[in-house]
XYZ file of C-alpha atoms in Angstrom:
574
model
C -107.546 37.560 -43.874
C -105.348 34.564 -43.039
C -103.324 36.578 -40.520
C -106.437 38.072 -38.975
C -108.184 41.340 -39.759
C -106.316 44.645 -39.651
C -109.068 46.224 -37.564
C -112.156 44.990 -35.764
C -114.896 47.332 -34.577
C -116.567 45.459 -31.725
C -120.202 45.433 -30.692
C -121.446 48.567 -32.394
C -124.993 49.464 -33.368
C -124.870 49.146 -37.149
C -126.591 51.435 -39.632
C -125.215 49.690 -42.705
C -126.250 52.211 -45.362
C -128.995 50.110 -46.913
C -131.826 51.699 -44.927
C -132.827 48.665 -42.889
C -133.247 48.382 -39.129
C -130.313 48.962 -36.799
C -128.590 45.858 -35.432
C -125.637 44.991 -33.227
C -122.563 43.446 -34.872
C -118.803 43.514 -35.244
C -117.112 44.876 -38.363
C -113.860 43.312 -39.553
C -111.603 45.196 -41.953
C -108.724 43.790 -44.008
C -106.726 45.295 -46.874
C -108.851 48.422 -46.970
C -112.130 46.505 -47.421
C -114.949 45.285 -45.230
C -114.133 41.629 -44.585
C -117.055 40.673 -42.376
C -120.081 42.165 -40.619
C -121.497 39.953 -37.874
C -119.891 38.031 -35.043
C -116.150 38.244 -35.681
C -114.205 35.632 -33.694
C -110.749 36.554 -34.963
C -108.781 39.169 -33.064
C -107.810 42.236 -35.034
C -104.361 43.796 -35.145
C -106.190 46.848 -33.831
C -109.617 46.948 -32.218
C -112.180 49.623 -31.396
C -114.748 49.044 -28.672
C -117.966 50.353 -30.204
C -120.409 49.051 -27.581
C -123.230 51.592 -27.327
C -121.890 53.527 -30.324
C -123.402 54.035 -33.770
C -121.352 52.524 -36.605
C -122.035 53.830 -40.111
C -120.417 53.902 -43.529
C -118.344 57.000 -44.183
C -120.412 59.830 -45.622
C -120.116 60.898 -49.261
C -120.516 64.653 -49.755
C -121.310 65.330 -53.402
C -121.207 69.139 -53.286
C -117.937 70.680 -52.106
C -115.421 73.227 -53.377
C -112.023 71.918 -52.302
C -110.555 72.544 -55.782
C -107.992 74.948 -54.353
C -107.508 73.423 -50.903
C -106.517 70.010 -52.290
C -103.537 71.670 -53.980
C -102.061 73.107 -50.781
C -103.367 70.895 -47.975
C -103.585 67.170 -47.244
C -106.203 67.790 -44.534
C -109.599 68.237 -46.176
C -111.274 69.926 -43.264
C -113.918 70.758 -42.246
C -115.525 67.827 -44.118
C -113.083 65.358 -42.583
C -114.307 66.430 -39.126
C -117.932 65.643 -40.045
C -117.686 61.968 -40.903
C -117.088 62.576 -44.618
C -114.781 60.040 -46.222
C -115.356 61.021 -49.885
C -115.821 64.611 -51.066
C -116.752 65.576 -54.623
C -115.414 68.937 -55.833
C -115.665 70.927 -59.065
C -119.291 71.914 -58.511
C -121.155 74.977 -59.807
C -118.998 75.236 -62.922
C -115.971 76.679 -61.099
C -112.514 75.192 -60.687
C -108.924 75.497 -61.826
C -108.482 73.193 -64.820
C -108.124 73.429 -67.700
C -106.415 76.814 -67.492
C -103.777 78.664 -69.482
C -101.248 80.705 -67.464
C -102.786 83.913 -68.808
C -106.127 82.970 -67.236
C -104.967 82.095 -63.718
C -106.195 85.379 -62.287
C -109.498 85.148 -64.147
C -110.348 81.778 -62.589
C -109.199 82.933 -59.161
C -111.473 85.985 -59.389
C -114.376 83.746 -60.372
C -113.808 81.375 -57.441
C -113.385 84.313 -55.083
C -116.641 85.869 -56.233
C -118.743 82.710 -56.442
C -117.438 80.846 -53.390
C -115.997 83.590 -51.137
C -112.492 82.131 -51.031
C -110.157 85.156 -50.807
C -107.862 85.925 -53.742
C -104.686 86.154 -51.609
C -105.370 82.653 -50.273
C -105.852 81.194 -53.748
C -102.943 83.099 -55.308
C -100.546 82.002 -52.586
C -101.843 78.462 -52.239
C -102.359 77.154 -55.781
C -99.087 75.974 -57.377
C -100.430 75.843 -60.963
C -98.413 72.757 -61.899
C -100.852 71.926 -64.726
C -102.669 73.360 -67.720
C -105.000 70.635 -69.009
C -107.581 68.820 -66.909
C -105.757 65.461 -67.323
C -102.576 67.186 -66.105
C -104.470 68.463 -63.056
C -105.811 64.983 -62.312
C -102.388 63.405 -62.761
C -100.844 65.940 -60.378
C -103.574 65.405 -57.775
C -103.294 61.609 -58.064
C -99.871 61.787 -56.432
C -101.141 63.598 -53.338
C -102.342 61.800 -50.191
C -105.321 63.133 -48.208
C -107.250 62.277 -45.077
C -110.292 61.433 -47.221
C -110.959 60.522 -50.847
C -111.507 63.279 -53.407
C -113.569 63.077 -56.610
C -113.432 65.750 -59.294
C -115.798 67.142 -61.910
C -114.882 69.156 -64.990
C -115.901 72.810 -64.382
C -117.683 74.455 -67.313
C -116.360 77.977 -66.694
C -112.747 76.832 -66.863
C -113.428 74.721 -69.963
C -115.286 77.536 -71.744
C -112.588 80.120 -71.096
C -109.864 77.648 -72.094
C -111.476 76.995 -75.477
C -113.058 80.373 -76.243
C -110.791 82.809 -74.415
C -112.246 86.279 -73.988
C -115.346 85.303 -75.981
C -116.103 82.610 -73.436
C -115.565 84.940 -70.487
C -117.961 87.534 -71.870
C -120.573 84.835 -72.478
C -120.634 84.930 -76.299
C -122.498 82.020 -77.949
C -120.252 79.076 -78.743
C -119.688 78.178 -82.388
C -119.902 74.646 -83.733
C -116.100 74.566 -83.681
C -116.085 75.707 -80.042
C -118.575 72.997 -79.128
C -116.506 70.332 -80.835
C -113.363 71.479 -79.046
C -115.097 71.528 -75.649
C -116.613 68.108 -76.300
C -113.201 66.648 -77.117
C -111.650 68.038 -73.943
C -114.631 66.837 -71.919
C -114.141 63.303 -73.221
C -110.467 63.528 -72.274
C -111.516 64.608 -68.769
C -113.601 61.459 -68.330
C -110.683 59.331 -69.509
C -108.588 61.093 -66.860
C -111.118 60.202 -64.162
C -113.629 63.063 -64.003
C -116.870 61.889 -62.388
C -118.933 64.513 -64.169
C -119.294 68.031 -65.490
C -120.705 71.077 -63.701
C -122.232 74.350 -64.855
C -124.053 77.353 -63.428
C -126.869 79.545 -64.733
C -127.505 81.671 -61.660
C -127.166 85.452 -61.512
C -125.706 85.090 -58.007
C -122.523 83.559 -59.405
C -120.206 86.418 -60.316
C -116.518 87.166 -60.298
C -115.057 89.292 -57.514
C -115.109 92.191 -59.997
C -118.850 91.799 -60.574
C -118.950 90.003 -63.946
C -121.433 87.153 -64.368
C -120.091 83.611 -64.596
C -119.004 82.701 -68.151
C -121.525 79.846 -68.278
C -124.624 81.907 -67.436
C -126.211 81.771 -70.904
C -124.435 78.814 -72.468
C -126.589 77.400 -75.245
C -128.410 74.101 -75.274
C -126.236 72.960 -78.178
C -123.092 73.623 -76.122
C -124.334 71.733 -73.081
C -125.581 68.847 -75.219
C -122.258 68.492 -77.029
C -120.294 68.392 -73.751
C -122.650 66.041 -71.897
C -122.942 63.715 -74.869
C -119.179 63.432 -75.324
C -118.603 62.748 -71.646
C -121.321 60.187 -71.147
C -120.392 58.301 -74.327
C -116.846 58.069 -72.990
C -117.835 56.857 -69.529
C -120.590 57.233 -66.948
C -120.753 60.942 -66.037
C -123.131 63.172 -64.103
C -124.131 66.698 -65.191
C -124.342 68.923 -62.088
C -125.859 72.381 -62.398
C -127.242 75.377 -60.520
C -130.187 77.356 -61.881
C -131.550 80.823 -61.141
C -135.066 81.360 -59.849
C -135.673 84.076 -62.444
C -135.101 81.688 -65.383
C -135.921 78.383 -63.705
C -139.046 77.688 -65.781
C -137.064 77.982 -69.015
C -133.790 76.411 -67.906
C -135.033 73.259 -66.165
C -136.905 71.966 -69.249
C -133.773 72.701 -71.289
C -131.575 70.691 -68.918
C -134.075 67.836 -69.008
C -133.901 67.907 -72.824
C -130.109 67.679 -72.584
C -130.479 64.686 -70.267
C -133.013 63.083 -72.604
C -130.807 63.440 -75.687
C -127.566 62.353 -74.046
C -128.878 59.927 -71.383
C -126.464 61.658 -69.025
C -127.587 61.628 -65.361
C -128.298 65.103 -63.986
C -128.049 66.469 -60.455
C -128.980 69.963 -59.335
C -129.830 72.082 -56.319
C -133.457 72.373 -55.190
C -134.416 74.703 -52.355
C -137.392 76.574 -50.962
C -137.366 80.280 -51.841
C -139.303 83.091 -50.200
C -140.868 84.243 -53.476
C -142.334 80.841 -54.308
C -142.529 78.814 -51.092
C -144.030 75.754 -52.846
C -142.060 76.007 -56.067
C -139.785 73.173 -54.952
C -142.794 70.830 -54.990
C -143.422 71.553 -58.663
C -139.744 70.942 -59.382
C -139.724 67.567 -57.657
C -142.935 66.628 -59.491
C -141.136 67.443 -62.760
C -138.270 65.174 -61.727
C -140.679 62.366 -60.940
C -142.166 62.697 -64.440
C -138.683 62.719 -65.983
C -137.706 59.646 -63.969
C -140.831 57.852 -65.184
C -139.596 58.508 -68.747
C -136.339 56.745 -67.897
C -134.096 59.726 -67.108
C -131.640 59.634 -64.216
C -132.413 62.791 -62.212
C -131.354 63.773 -58.696
C -132.191 66.809 -56.572
C -129.573 67.963 -54.069
C -131.221 69.197 -50.859
C -129.635 71.322 -48.134
C -130.113 69.762 -44.692
C -131.139 73.051 -43.072
C -131.674 76.685 -44.102
C -128.946 78.093 -46.300
C -128.074 81.066 -44.152
C -125.652 83.955 -44.076
C -123.529 84.631 -41.023
C -123.009 88.359 -40.509
C -120.461 89.954 -38.217
C -117.596 92.396 -37.835
C -115.030 89.634 -38.420
C -116.907 88.251 -41.432
C -117.333 89.190 -45.092
C -120.565 91.126 -44.553
C -122.609 92.827 -41.853
C -125.872 94.829 -41.787
C -124.074 98.172 -41.489
C -121.406 97.748 -44.146
C -122.985 100.357 -46.454
C -123.580 102.939 -43.684
C -121.175 105.890 -44.250
C -120.118 106.088 -40.607
C -119.270 102.375 -40.585
C -117.465 102.546 -43.937
C -115.203 105.196 -42.399
C -113.848 102.633 -39.907
C -114.405 99.401 -41.854
C -110.733 98.822 -42.684
C -109.481 99.229 -39.136
C -108.259 96.128 -37.287
C -111.082 94.358 -35.462
C -110.076 95.420 -31.959
C -109.819 99.075 -32.996
C -113.131 98.914 -34.838
C -114.814 97.433 -31.773
C -113.369 100.193 -29.608
C -114.712 102.858 -31.979
C -118.135 101.197 -32.249
C -118.480 101.201 -28.469
C -118.122 104.986 -28.523
C -121.681 106.352 -28.000
C -121.192 108.995 -30.700
C -120.073 106.457 -33.326
C -122.894 104.118 -32.314
C -125.469 106.870 -32.689
C -124.080 107.900 -36.086
C -124.094 104.380 -37.537
C -127.574 103.629 -36.211
C -128.957 106.894 -37.593
C -128.017 105.888 -41.148
C -129.687 103.457 -43.538
C -128.372 100.623 -45.656
C -127.938 101.396 -49.333
C -128.189 99.003 -52.257
C -124.942 97.535 -53.564
C -124.281 95.264 -56.537
C -123.503 92.280 -54.360
C -125.618 89.112 -54.649
C -124.822 88.139 -51.069
C -125.631 91.500 -49.480
C -129.304 91.747 -48.671
C -130.792 94.959 -47.357
C -131.277 93.948 -43.721
C -134.633 92.352 -42.963
C -134.712 92.022 -39.199
C -137.839 89.899 -39.380
C -135.593 87.217 -40.944
C -132.535 87.727 -38.733
C -131.669 85.634 -35.655
C -128.995 85.118 -33.055
C -127.679 81.623 -33.742
C -127.113 80.733 -30.103
C -124.996 78.137 -28.310
C -125.689 75.375 -29.146
C -126.573 76.739 -32.591
C -130.288 76.563 -33.393
C -131.112 76.525 -37.092
C -134.861 76.033 -36.655
C -135.938 78.919 -34.461
C -139.542 80.177 -34.378
C -140.325 83.586 -35.942
C -140.880 85.184 -32.522
C -137.127 84.885 -31.941
C -136.159 87.106 -34.873
C -134.513 90.409 -34.008
C -137.539 92.184 -35.450
C -139.949 90.362 -33.147
C -137.668 90.800 -30.140
C -137.302 94.521 -30.812
C -141.084 94.985 -30.860
C -141.445 93.179 -27.532
C -138.640 95.179 -25.938
C -139.626 98.542 -27.408
C -136.285 98.931 -29.178
C -135.022 99.196 -32.725
C -133.840 95.903 -34.269
C -130.733 97.679 -35.551
C -129.727 98.272 -31.939
C -130.046 94.581 -31.134
C -127.962 93.630 -34.178
C -125.313 96.231 -33.364
C -124.955 95.102 -29.769
C -124.961 91.392 -30.698
C -122.043 91.823 -33.098
C -120.012 93.599 -30.391
C -120.303 90.611 -28.072
C -117.260 88.337 -27.620
C -114.922 91.257 -28.362
C -116.576 91.909 -31.716
C -116.932 88.274 -32.748
C -120.688 87.992 -32.259
C -122.587 86.665 -35.279
C -126.056 87.154 -36.750
C -127.826 84.450 -38.737
C -129.980 85.183 -41.802
C -131.602 82.115 -43.411
C -132.396 82.964 -47.043
C -133.315 79.562 -48.489
C -135.373 76.710 -47.012
C -137.008 78.893 -44.348
C -139.920 80.661 -46.020
C -142.351 79.046 -43.559
C -140.295 79.757 -40.459
C -139.661 76.017 -39.998
C -138.016 73.075 -41.775
C -141.137 71.134 -42.739
C -140.433 71.727 -46.433
C -136.881 70.407 -46.017
C -138.282 67.316 -44.307
C -140.517 66.671 -47.308
C -137.723 67.361 -49.801
C -135.270 65.047 -48.048
C -137.840 62.241 -48.114
C -138.469 62.570 -51.846
C -137.241 59.448 -53.682
C -135.356 61.547 -56.228
C -133.417 63.632 -53.699
C -130.143 63.275 -51.826
C -128.466 65.532 -49.250
C -126.125 68.082 -50.814
C -124.982 71.718 -50.924
C -122.654 71.670 -47.918
C -120.169 73.735 -49.974
C -117.265 72.414 -47.898
C -114.161 74.480 -48.582
C -116.114 77.544 -49.721
C -117.873 80.661 -48.398
C -115.063 81.133 -45.916
C -116.414 84.323 -44.354
C -120.182 84.180 -44.747
C -121.629 80.622 -44.751
C -120.633 77.634 -42.597
C -122.560 74.609 -43.858
C -119.913 71.878 -44.122
C -121.474 70.466 -40.939
C -124.573 69.353 -42.885
C -123.644 65.640 -42.538
C -123.509 65.967 -38.751
C -126.674 68.090 -38.645
C -128.558 65.401 -40.540
C -127.920 63.108 -37.578
C -128.199 65.516 -34.657
C -131.232 67.518 -35.754
C -133.168 65.233 -38.037
C -132.864 61.967 -36.106
C -132.506 63.196 -32.499
C -133.063 66.837 -31.552
C -135.885 68.212 -33.675
C -138.851 69.493 -31.637
C -140.809 71.561 -34.179
C -141.920 68.750 -36.494
C -141.361 65.203 -37.657
C -137.956 63.566 -37.502
C -136.187 61.141 -39.836
C -134.870 57.715 -38.859
C -131.178 56.978 -38.392
C -131.199 54.242 -41.099
C -132.826 56.637 -43.594
C -130.357 59.475 -42.962
C -127.299 57.225 -43.068
C -128.410 55.583 -46.318
C -129.184 58.999 -47.820
C -125.727 60.471 -47.216
C -123.662 57.334 -47.697
C -124.998 54.801 -50.206
C -127.353 57.093 -52.157
C -124.923 59.986 -52.501
C -122.185 57.574 -53.564
C -124.395 55.962 -56.182
C -125.418 59.365 -57.573
C -121.829 59.984 -58.724
C -121.129 56.406 -59.827
C -119.150 55.252 -56.778
C -120.859 51.930 -56.177
C -117.960 50.566 -54.107
C -118.686 52.582 -50.950
C -121.463 53.794 -48.682
C -122.424 50.324 -47.386
C -121.104 48.209 -44.512
C -120.981 44.817 -46.189
C -118.347 42.348 -47.332
C -116.180 43.673 -50.163
C -117.134 47.340 -49.855
C -114.517 50.002 -49.269
C -113.706 50.238 -45.551
C -114.830 53.805 -44.965
C -116.491 53.826 -41.536
C -117.619 56.159 -38.744
C -117.859 55.167 -35.086
C -120.124 57.763 -33.481
C -121.016 58.503 -29.873
C -124.548 59.324 -30.972
C -125.769 60.693 -27.636
C -122.812 63.088 -27.431
C -122.755 64.122 -31.088
C -122.732 67.915 -30.895
C -122.018 70.972 -33.052
C -120.467 74.092 -31.532
C -121.202 77.586 -32.899
C -119.125 78.662 -35.907
C -115.846 80.419 -35.143
C -113.372 82.240 -37.360
C -109.979 80.576 -37.811
C -106.978 82.087 -39.619
C -105.343 78.912 -40.906
C -105.482 79.263 -44.688
C -102.470 80.328 -46.793
C -101.360 83.907 -46.028
C -103.259 83.690 -42.747
C -106.555 83.595 -44.628
C -109.815 83.431 -42.724
C -112.435 80.697 -42.701
C -115.433 79.709 -40.606
C -115.258 76.333 -38.839
C -117.472 74.484 -36.367
C -116.002 72.220 -33.717
C -117.735 68.848 -33.767
C -117.853 66.452 -30.820
C -118.929 62.823 -30.929
C -117.007 61.169 -33.761
C -115.047 58.523 -31.844
C -113.354 57.367 -35.046
C -113.433 57.977 -38.773
C -111.816 55.342 -40.962
C -110.784 55.729 -44.613
C -109.726 52.636 -46.574
C -109.327 50.767 -43.297
C -107.063 53.413 -41.696
C -108.165 55.560 -38.752
C -107.914 59.218 -39.782
C -109.848 60.882 -36.933
C -109.939 59.755 -33.292
C -112.084 61.539 -30.706
C -112.255 64.686 -32.832
C -108.536 64.937 -33.592
C -106.709 64.049 -36.793
C -104.365 61.075 -36.471
C -102.096 62.323 -39.246
C -102.850 59.292 -41.430
C -103.526 60.099 -45.083
C -104.942 57.050 -46.838
C -107.293 59.140 -49.001
C -106.623 59.476 -52.713
C -108.078 61.046 -55.829
C -110.862 58.819 -57.145
C -110.295 58.528 -60.897
C -113.445 57.322 -62.593
C -116.559 55.499 -61.469
C -116.340 52.369 -59.336
C -118.297 49.131 -59.600
C -120.003 47.491 -56.646
C -118.149 44.485 -55.184
C -119.169 41.083 -56.430
C -121.974 39.487 -54.441
């Protein structure tokens, strides 16, 4: 730093990622690293006045699905708009490498079905310049981004690559199959994979309705893969389980972790059928941790909720015959028809029918809300459409119908289906505070037309540290440490998530009092004019990646210092 720091952030309120009390200090950055935190006398080549602003490490989001987007875009939004400076993709067992040319469509259909990323978008956007996972990593390593990207080896792609049609139809793997998958998994770690992901949930299906290839993968298969990876280099095993088989599958995954010593990370949420089941799960993790296993629960920061509307993937009337008759019309024409009293009466006179779609729930208006502006994700039960309809002497279907016609047919309904069994977020508060949990499940880059949760990192600050009125809050130091240092450490990236000398200079400067999330809106900015839900975020004065400002006052600067992270990273020397 002989010529002075590249950037100095002056006089900010520091939440340094270690969980301690806030303090006021300057932050000096040189050569992409934190050079000093304290009173910096040297003048920087560039300076940011952070007086009265919150200064944090960049956030590390461990559960995203940018596997396709990173191949066609350098802008990893919406995560980049929410203070995220490192995003980990390849979760839930889905991704695009390894893949033979004959299986391109198969993997696209799986991603479309599991993560609601439309097939035309993926087909037009993915260049398929690779076959093996190392080839994929090598190709990605040459691309610049506005944040860092980490990758995991997806089980579905690996299984289909080795087993072909047998893997796709979920046949048991042979010893030879296991050996082949293990060898490729080891090669993936050598190429920089941070872990391996798999899924055992019935909700994960292809767009044609087939279950994910990994649904019933045997314990021997999972053990062979995890063992090969972790012996090659530190790797995490990320997985998603199904509530119907949770009691059998979790002990199996813990046995895999015990045999291989591979760290495991998986989604834990509150379900309506067993509102306290998450407590038993976290108790099991505590017992496993006491035996020396590395176990981490990923917790959603708010309810996982569906957004329903006429412009979105699903709505409460999509199975009604009179709606199906107009469903393929352009939005403006559909809205015009639905405002016709005769069409309205016909649709409302019909009932929803069951479809084989894991994300279509027969409408339960006692669990359905209007999200509002600003969006409210912790509304009391008396604000459901069912409760409102009873008070107003109307049918809830009428309220839903009219709400979707607002804003020229762009009105949205909100249906929380996980983490809201009690009608509040007290369970989430307890889960987030558990010593074996980290924030996760934002699904950035996925669920383009039905879920909009990439704003989780912002919500953790706005709701949990500032705005919550229906229960206890969390402290700013706790939340920042949880989604910076602790998430980074969970995937082996010990070089980031802390504002201290030698750490990677990934930083947020936040106007905390003005930090604000707008309601989700549909944008048509994906390849082929594809649709996705985005939320405008106000309050990030600056986001800095490797010492370079990538976002300023909510707008991208055009700088792309982010790169593919290949392999785990050690903490800087003390």
